Amino acid sequence: MKQVGMITIGQAPRNDVAPILETHLAGRAELTQSGVLDGMTLEAIRQNLAPAPGEYVLTSRLSDGEQVIMSRERIQPILQQKIRALESCGIRNILLLCTGVFPGLQTEHAVLFEPDQMIPPIVALLAKGRRLGVIAPLHEQVGALREKYTPYGLDPVFAVASPFRVDKQAYQEALEPLKDQVDLLLMDCMGYSEEARQLMSELSGMPVILSTALMAKLISEMI
């Protein structure tokens, strides 16, 4: 059976979101997981990978569920190594489990599915004529995330809600700035689960696009 590699910028396995991929790959491909932070302690991550002022901020989770915040500039060399390692195992389709922007990632033989390059143009088509709201994990990420949508004629309204703590009250509060401002929601992080999407849909009454599910459907058509 074919294999699809999945690289989280946190630690593998990602039992919270991997089932979304596995549902769409069932009977066609097996999911092989890898993590940028595999084998690292929380202390080492905070000491060596935390963002400095001006660096691109990312977040993910460890295998115990702990949320961590990292610098793109500091983890990208490790991410590139993880891509090479999956390629060396013969894997020819690799999903980056992050919607952040990673300039310059390279493969030798594999197809690298980068959500930041695929999701904005697709959402632009889906949102045509609708006002778009984007849910992000951290306030510090909003400015950088906005830049992904501008080339596609989108000017989303942003709100912040944690992917790693699906809490009804917190999600309700996150939706307040979007009230009467948007018609369609995108959860812009691969860490949001189906549970998170269902809760956001219930609270907002709007269609909610789950980044992980969208990427899973696209990949399933490419293998």
Tab-separated table of C-alpha atoms in Angstrom:
chain	number	residue	atom	x	y	z
A	1	MET	CA	0.000	0.000	0.000
A	2	LYS	CA	1.158	3.557	-0.687
A	3	GLN	CA	2.349	5.763	2.149
A	4	VAL	CA	1.606	9.397	2.867
A	5	GLY	CA	4.012	11.179	5.166
A	6	MET	CA	2.673	13.731	7.643
A	7	ILE	CA	5.037	16.098	9.437
A	8	THR	CA	3.737	18.006	12.429
A	9	ILE	CA	5.761	20.952	13.694
A	10	GLY	CA	5.051	19.524	17.155
A	11	GLN	CA	5.487	15.916	18.263
A	12	ALA	CA	4.114	12.789	16.630
A	13	PRO	CA	1.828	10.965	16.775
A	14	ARG	CA	-0.958	13.502	16.373
A	15	ASN	CA	-3.840	11.366	17.542
A	16	ASP	CA	-6.076	14.448	17.678
A	17	VAL	CA	-6.058	15.194	13.939
A	18	ALA	CA	-4.526	12.128	12.251
A	19	PRO	CA	-7.938	10.364	12.132
A	20	ILE	CA	-9.176	13.088	9.771
A	21	LEU	CA	-6.428	12.166	7.297
A	22	GLU	CA	-6.836	8.443	7.861
A	23	THR	CA	-10.558	8.609	7.098
A	24	HIS	CA	-9.893	9.991	3.627
A	25	LEU	CA	-6.904	7.728	2.967
A	26	ALA	CA	-8.617	4.531	4.154
A	27	GLY	CA	-7.921	1.586	1.865
A	28	ARG	CA	-5.667	3.653	-0.391
A	29	ALA	CA	-2.662	4.747	1.654
A	30	GLU	CA	-1.149	4.466	5.115
A	31	LEU	CA	-0.196	7.522	7.153
A	32	THR	CA	3.394	7.749	8.394
A	33	GLN	CA	3.856	10.443	11.033
A	34	SER	CA	6.915	12.473	11.983
A	35	GLY	CA	7.390	15.483	14.249
A	36	VAL	CA	9.817	18.383	14.232
A	37	LEU	CA	9.969	18.288	18.030
A	38	ASP	CA	10.172	14.499	18.418
A	39	GLY	CA	12.470	13.544	21.290
A	40	MET	CA	12.779	17.092	22.644
A	41	THR	CA	11.881	18.140	26.161
A	42	LEU	CA	9.666	21.120	26.911
A	43	GLU	CA	12.612	22.861	28.578
A	44	ALA	CA	14.840	22.404	25.522
A	45	ILE	CA	12.107	23.680	23.218
A	46	ARG	CA	11.601	26.807	25.300
A	47	GLN	CA	15.327	27.464	25.538
A	48	ASN	CA	16.265	26.842	21.913
A	49	LEU	CA	13.210	27.338	19.733
A	50	ALA	CA	11.165	30.118	21.322
A	51	PRO	CA	10.602	33.093	18.995
A	52	ALA	CA	12.735	36.199	19.360
A	53	PRO	CA	11.226	39.622	18.604
A	54	GLY	CA	10.428	39.922	14.915
A	55	GLU	CA	10.479	36.188	14.212
A	56	TYR	CA	7.534	34.319	12.685
A	57	VAL	CA	5.461	32.750	15.472
A	58	LEU	CA	4.149	29.179	15.283
A	59	THR	CA	2.383	26.914	17.732
A	60	SER	CA	1.804	23.190	18.047
A	61	ARG	CA	1.448	20.515	20.698
A	62	LEU	CA	3.614	17.881	22.298
A	63	SER	CA	2.712	14.226	22.643
A	64	ASP	CA	1.352	14.881	26.152
A	65	GLY	CA	-0.957	17.627	24.850
A	66	GLU	CA	1.152	20.543	26.085
A	67	GLN	CA	1.004	23.574	23.789
A	68	VAL	CA	4.315	25.101	22.698
A	69	ILE	CA	5.219	28.289	20.834
A	70	MET	CA	8.149	28.307	18.427
A	71	SER	CA	10.026	30.376	15.896
A	72	ARG	CA	9.720	29.402	12.239
A	73	GLU	CA	13.273	30.525	11.639
A	74	ARG	CA	14.546	28.143	14.325
A	75	ILE	CA	12.544	25.064	13.383
A	76	GLN	CA	12.723	25.245	9.592
A	77	PRO	CA	16.143	23.510	9.331
A	78	ILE	CA	14.772	20.645	11.442
A	79	LEU	CA	11.652	20.497	9.304
A	80	GLN	CA	13.773	20.219	6.169
A	81	GLN	CA	15.654	17.299	7.754
A	82	LYS	CA	12.355	15.550	8.516
A	83	ILE	CA	11.292	15.925	4.882
A	84	ARG	CA	14.569	14.364	3.715
A	85	ALA	CA	14.157	11.507	6.196
A	86	LEU	CA	10.689	10.620	4.884
A	87	GLU	CA	11.958	10.811	1.311
A	88	SER	CA	14.787	8.436	2.186
A	89	CYS	CA	12.133	5.923	3.297
A	90	GLY	CA	10.604	6.029	-0.164
A	91	ILE	CA	7.634	8.215	0.706
A	92	ARG	CA	6.564	10.278	-2.287
A	93	ASN	CA	3.650	12.288	-0.862
A	94	ILE	CA	4.283	14.423	2.210
A	95	LEU	CA	1.845	16.711	4.025
A	96	LEU	CA	3.106	19.563	6.168
A	97	LEU	CA	0.729	19.666	9.126
A	98	CYS	CA	0.925	23.434	9.497
A	99	THR	CA	-0.750	26.336	7.695
A	100	GLY	CA	2.179	28.656	8.395
A	101	VAL	CA	4.399	29.948	5.596
A	102	PHE	CA	7.744	28.166	5.128
A	103	PRO	CA	9.704	29.745	2.267
A	104	GLY	CA	12.182	27.542	0.457
A	105	LEU	CA	11.312	24.021	1.591
A	106	GLN	CA	12.661	21.496	-0.897
A	107	THR	CA	12.155	17.884	-1.923
A	108	GLU	CA	14.144	15.674	-4.257
A	109	HIS	CA	11.458	13.221	-5.332
A	110	ALA	CA	8.360	13.693	-3.165
A	111	VAL	CA	5.370	15.971	-3.663
A	112	LEU	CA	5.196	18.320	-0.677
A	113	PHE	CA	1.679	19.481	0.159
A	114	GLU	CA	2.027	22.908	1.786
A	115	PRO	CA	-1.279	24.193	3.179
A	116	ASP	CA	-0.236	27.847	3.064
A	117	GLN	CA	0.049	27.602	-0.731
A	118	MET	CA	-3.097	25.556	-1.312
A	119	ILE	CA	-5.730	26.737	1.138
A	120	PRO	CA	-5.892	30.525	0.441
A	121	PRO	CA	-6.637	30.273	-3.311
A	122	ILE	CA	-9.230	27.553	-2.756
A	123	VAL	CA	-10.908	29.499	0.033
A	124	ALA	CA	-10.894	32.605	-2.174
A	125	LEU	CA	-12.985	30.695	-4.719
A	126	LEU	CA	-15.317	29.293	-2.077
A	127	ALA	CA	-15.732	32.661	-0.396
A	128	LYS	CA	-16.565	34.589	-3.553
A	129	GLY	CA	-19.395	36.927	-2.625
A	130	ARG	CA	-19.128	36.026	1.056
A	131	ARG	CA	-17.377	37.788	3.916
A	132	LEU	CA	-14.606	35.587	5.313
A	133	GLY	CA	-13.729	35.119	8.958
A	134	VAL	CA	-10.498	33.384	9.940
A	135	ILE	CA	-9.939	31.654	13.276
A	136	ALA	CA	-6.263	31.558	14.323
A	137	PRO	CA	-4.543	30.074	17.396
A	138	LEU	CA	-2.618	33.157	18.625
A	139	HIS	CA	-3.017	36.940	18.514
A	140	GLU	CA	0.680	37.201	17.577
A	141	GLN	CA	-0.009	35.334	14.332
A	142	VAL	CA	-2.735	37.517	12.883
A	143	GLY	CA	-0.498	40.012	11.093
A	144	ALA	CA	1.540	37.329	9.334
A	145	LEU	CA	-1.536	35.274	8.487
A	146	ARG	CA	-3.249	38.249	6.872
A	147	GLU	CA	-0.447	38.422	4.290
A	148	LYS	CA	-1.410	34.978	2.953
A	149	TYR	CA	-4.827	36.173	1.821
A	150	THR	CA	-4.088	39.593	0.328
A	151	PRO	CA	-2.792	38.226	-3.026
A	152	TYR	CA	-6.159	36.505	-3.518
A	153	GLY	CA	-8.258	39.599	-2.942
A	154	LEU	CA	-9.308	38.570	0.551
A	155	ASP	CA	-9.438	40.806	3.623
A	156	PRO	CA	-10.606	38.452	6.386
A	157	VAL	CA	-11.821	39.414	9.807
A	158	PHE	CA	-9.703	37.523	12.352
A	159	ALA	CA	-10.528	35.969	15.693
A	160	VAL	CA	-8.451	33.846	18.044
A	161	ALA	CA	-9.323	30.483	19.621
A	162	SER	CA	-7.076	27.676	20.796
A	163	PRO	CA	-6.941	24.490	18.707
A	164	PHE	CA	-5.824	22.553	21.758
A	165	ARG	CA	-8.553	23.507	24.221
A	166	VAL	CA	-11.994	23.128	22.715
A	167	ASP	CA	-14.036	25.145	25.172
A	168	LYS	CA	-17.573	26.382	24.461
A	169	GLN	CA	-17.272	29.638	26.407
A	170	ALA	CA	-13.869	30.483	24.908
A	171	TYR	CA	-15.094	29.778	21.398
A	172	GLN	CA	-18.227	31.854	21.980
A	173	GLU	CA	-16.075	34.783	23.125
A	174	ALA	CA	-13.792	34.338	20.103
A	175	LEU	CA	-16.781	34.691	17.783
A	176	GLU	CA	-17.943	38.014	19.245
A	177	PRO	CA	-15.725	40.227	16.999
A	178	LEU	CA	-17.087	38.379	13.971
A	179	LYS	CA	-20.755	38.887	14.784
A	180	ASP	CA	-22.599	40.294	11.757
A	181	GLN	CA	-19.223	40.746	10.019
A	182	VAL	CA	-18.708	37.428	8.216
A	183	ASP	CA	-20.631	34.719	6.380
A	184	LEU	CA	-18.028	31.931	6.242
A	185	LEU	CA	-15.353	30.746	8.664
A	186	LEU	CA	-11.948	29.169	8.077
A	187	MET	CA	-10.080	27.510	10.941
A	188	ASP	CA	-6.530	28.429	9.958
A	189	CYS	CA	-4.442	25.852	11.779
A	190	MET	CA	-3.969	22.160	11.125
A	191	GLY	CA	-4.374	21.550	14.846
A	192	TYR	CA	-8.111	22.252	14.905
A	193	SER	CA	-10.054	19.012	15.211
A	194	GLU	CA	-13.419	17.914	13.892
A	195	GLU	CA	-14.754	18.513	17.398
A	196	ALA	CA	-13.552	22.128	17.185
A	197	ARG	CA	-15.173	22.602	13.794
A	198	GLN	CA	-18.485	21.184	14.989
A	199	LEU	CA	-18.526	23.450	18.028
A	200	MET	CA	-17.643	26.529	15.977
A	201	SER	CA	-20.352	25.672	13.446
A	202	GLU	CA	-22.929	25.164	16.186
A	203	LEU	CA	-22.089	28.456	17.878
A	204	SER	CA	-21.828	30.552	14.725
A	205	GLY	CA	-24.518	28.997	12.544
A	206	MET	CA	-22.168	29.432	9.584
A	207	PRO	CA	-20.282	27.087	7.261
A	208	VAL	CA	-16.875	26.307	8.779
A	209	ILE	CA	-13.913	25.139	6.692
A	210	LEU	CA	-11.522	22.889	8.606
A	211	SER	CA	-8.010	23.189	7.163
A	212	THR	CA	-7.024	19.615	7.969
A	213	ALA	CA	-10.151	18.156	6.386
A	214	LEU	CA	-9.698	20.272	3.255
A	215	MET	CA	-6.099	19.134	2.856
A	216	ALA	CA	-7.049	15.507	3.514
A	217	LYS	CA	-9.619	15.618	0.726
A	218	LEU	CA	-7.150	17.182	-1.695
A	219	ILE	CA	-4.410	14.669	-0.923
A	220	SER	CA	-6.801	11.752	-1.283
A	221	GLU	CA	-7.340	12.819	-4.900
A	222	MET	CA	-3.586	12.857	-5.592
A	223	ILE	CA	-2.538	9.352	-4.585
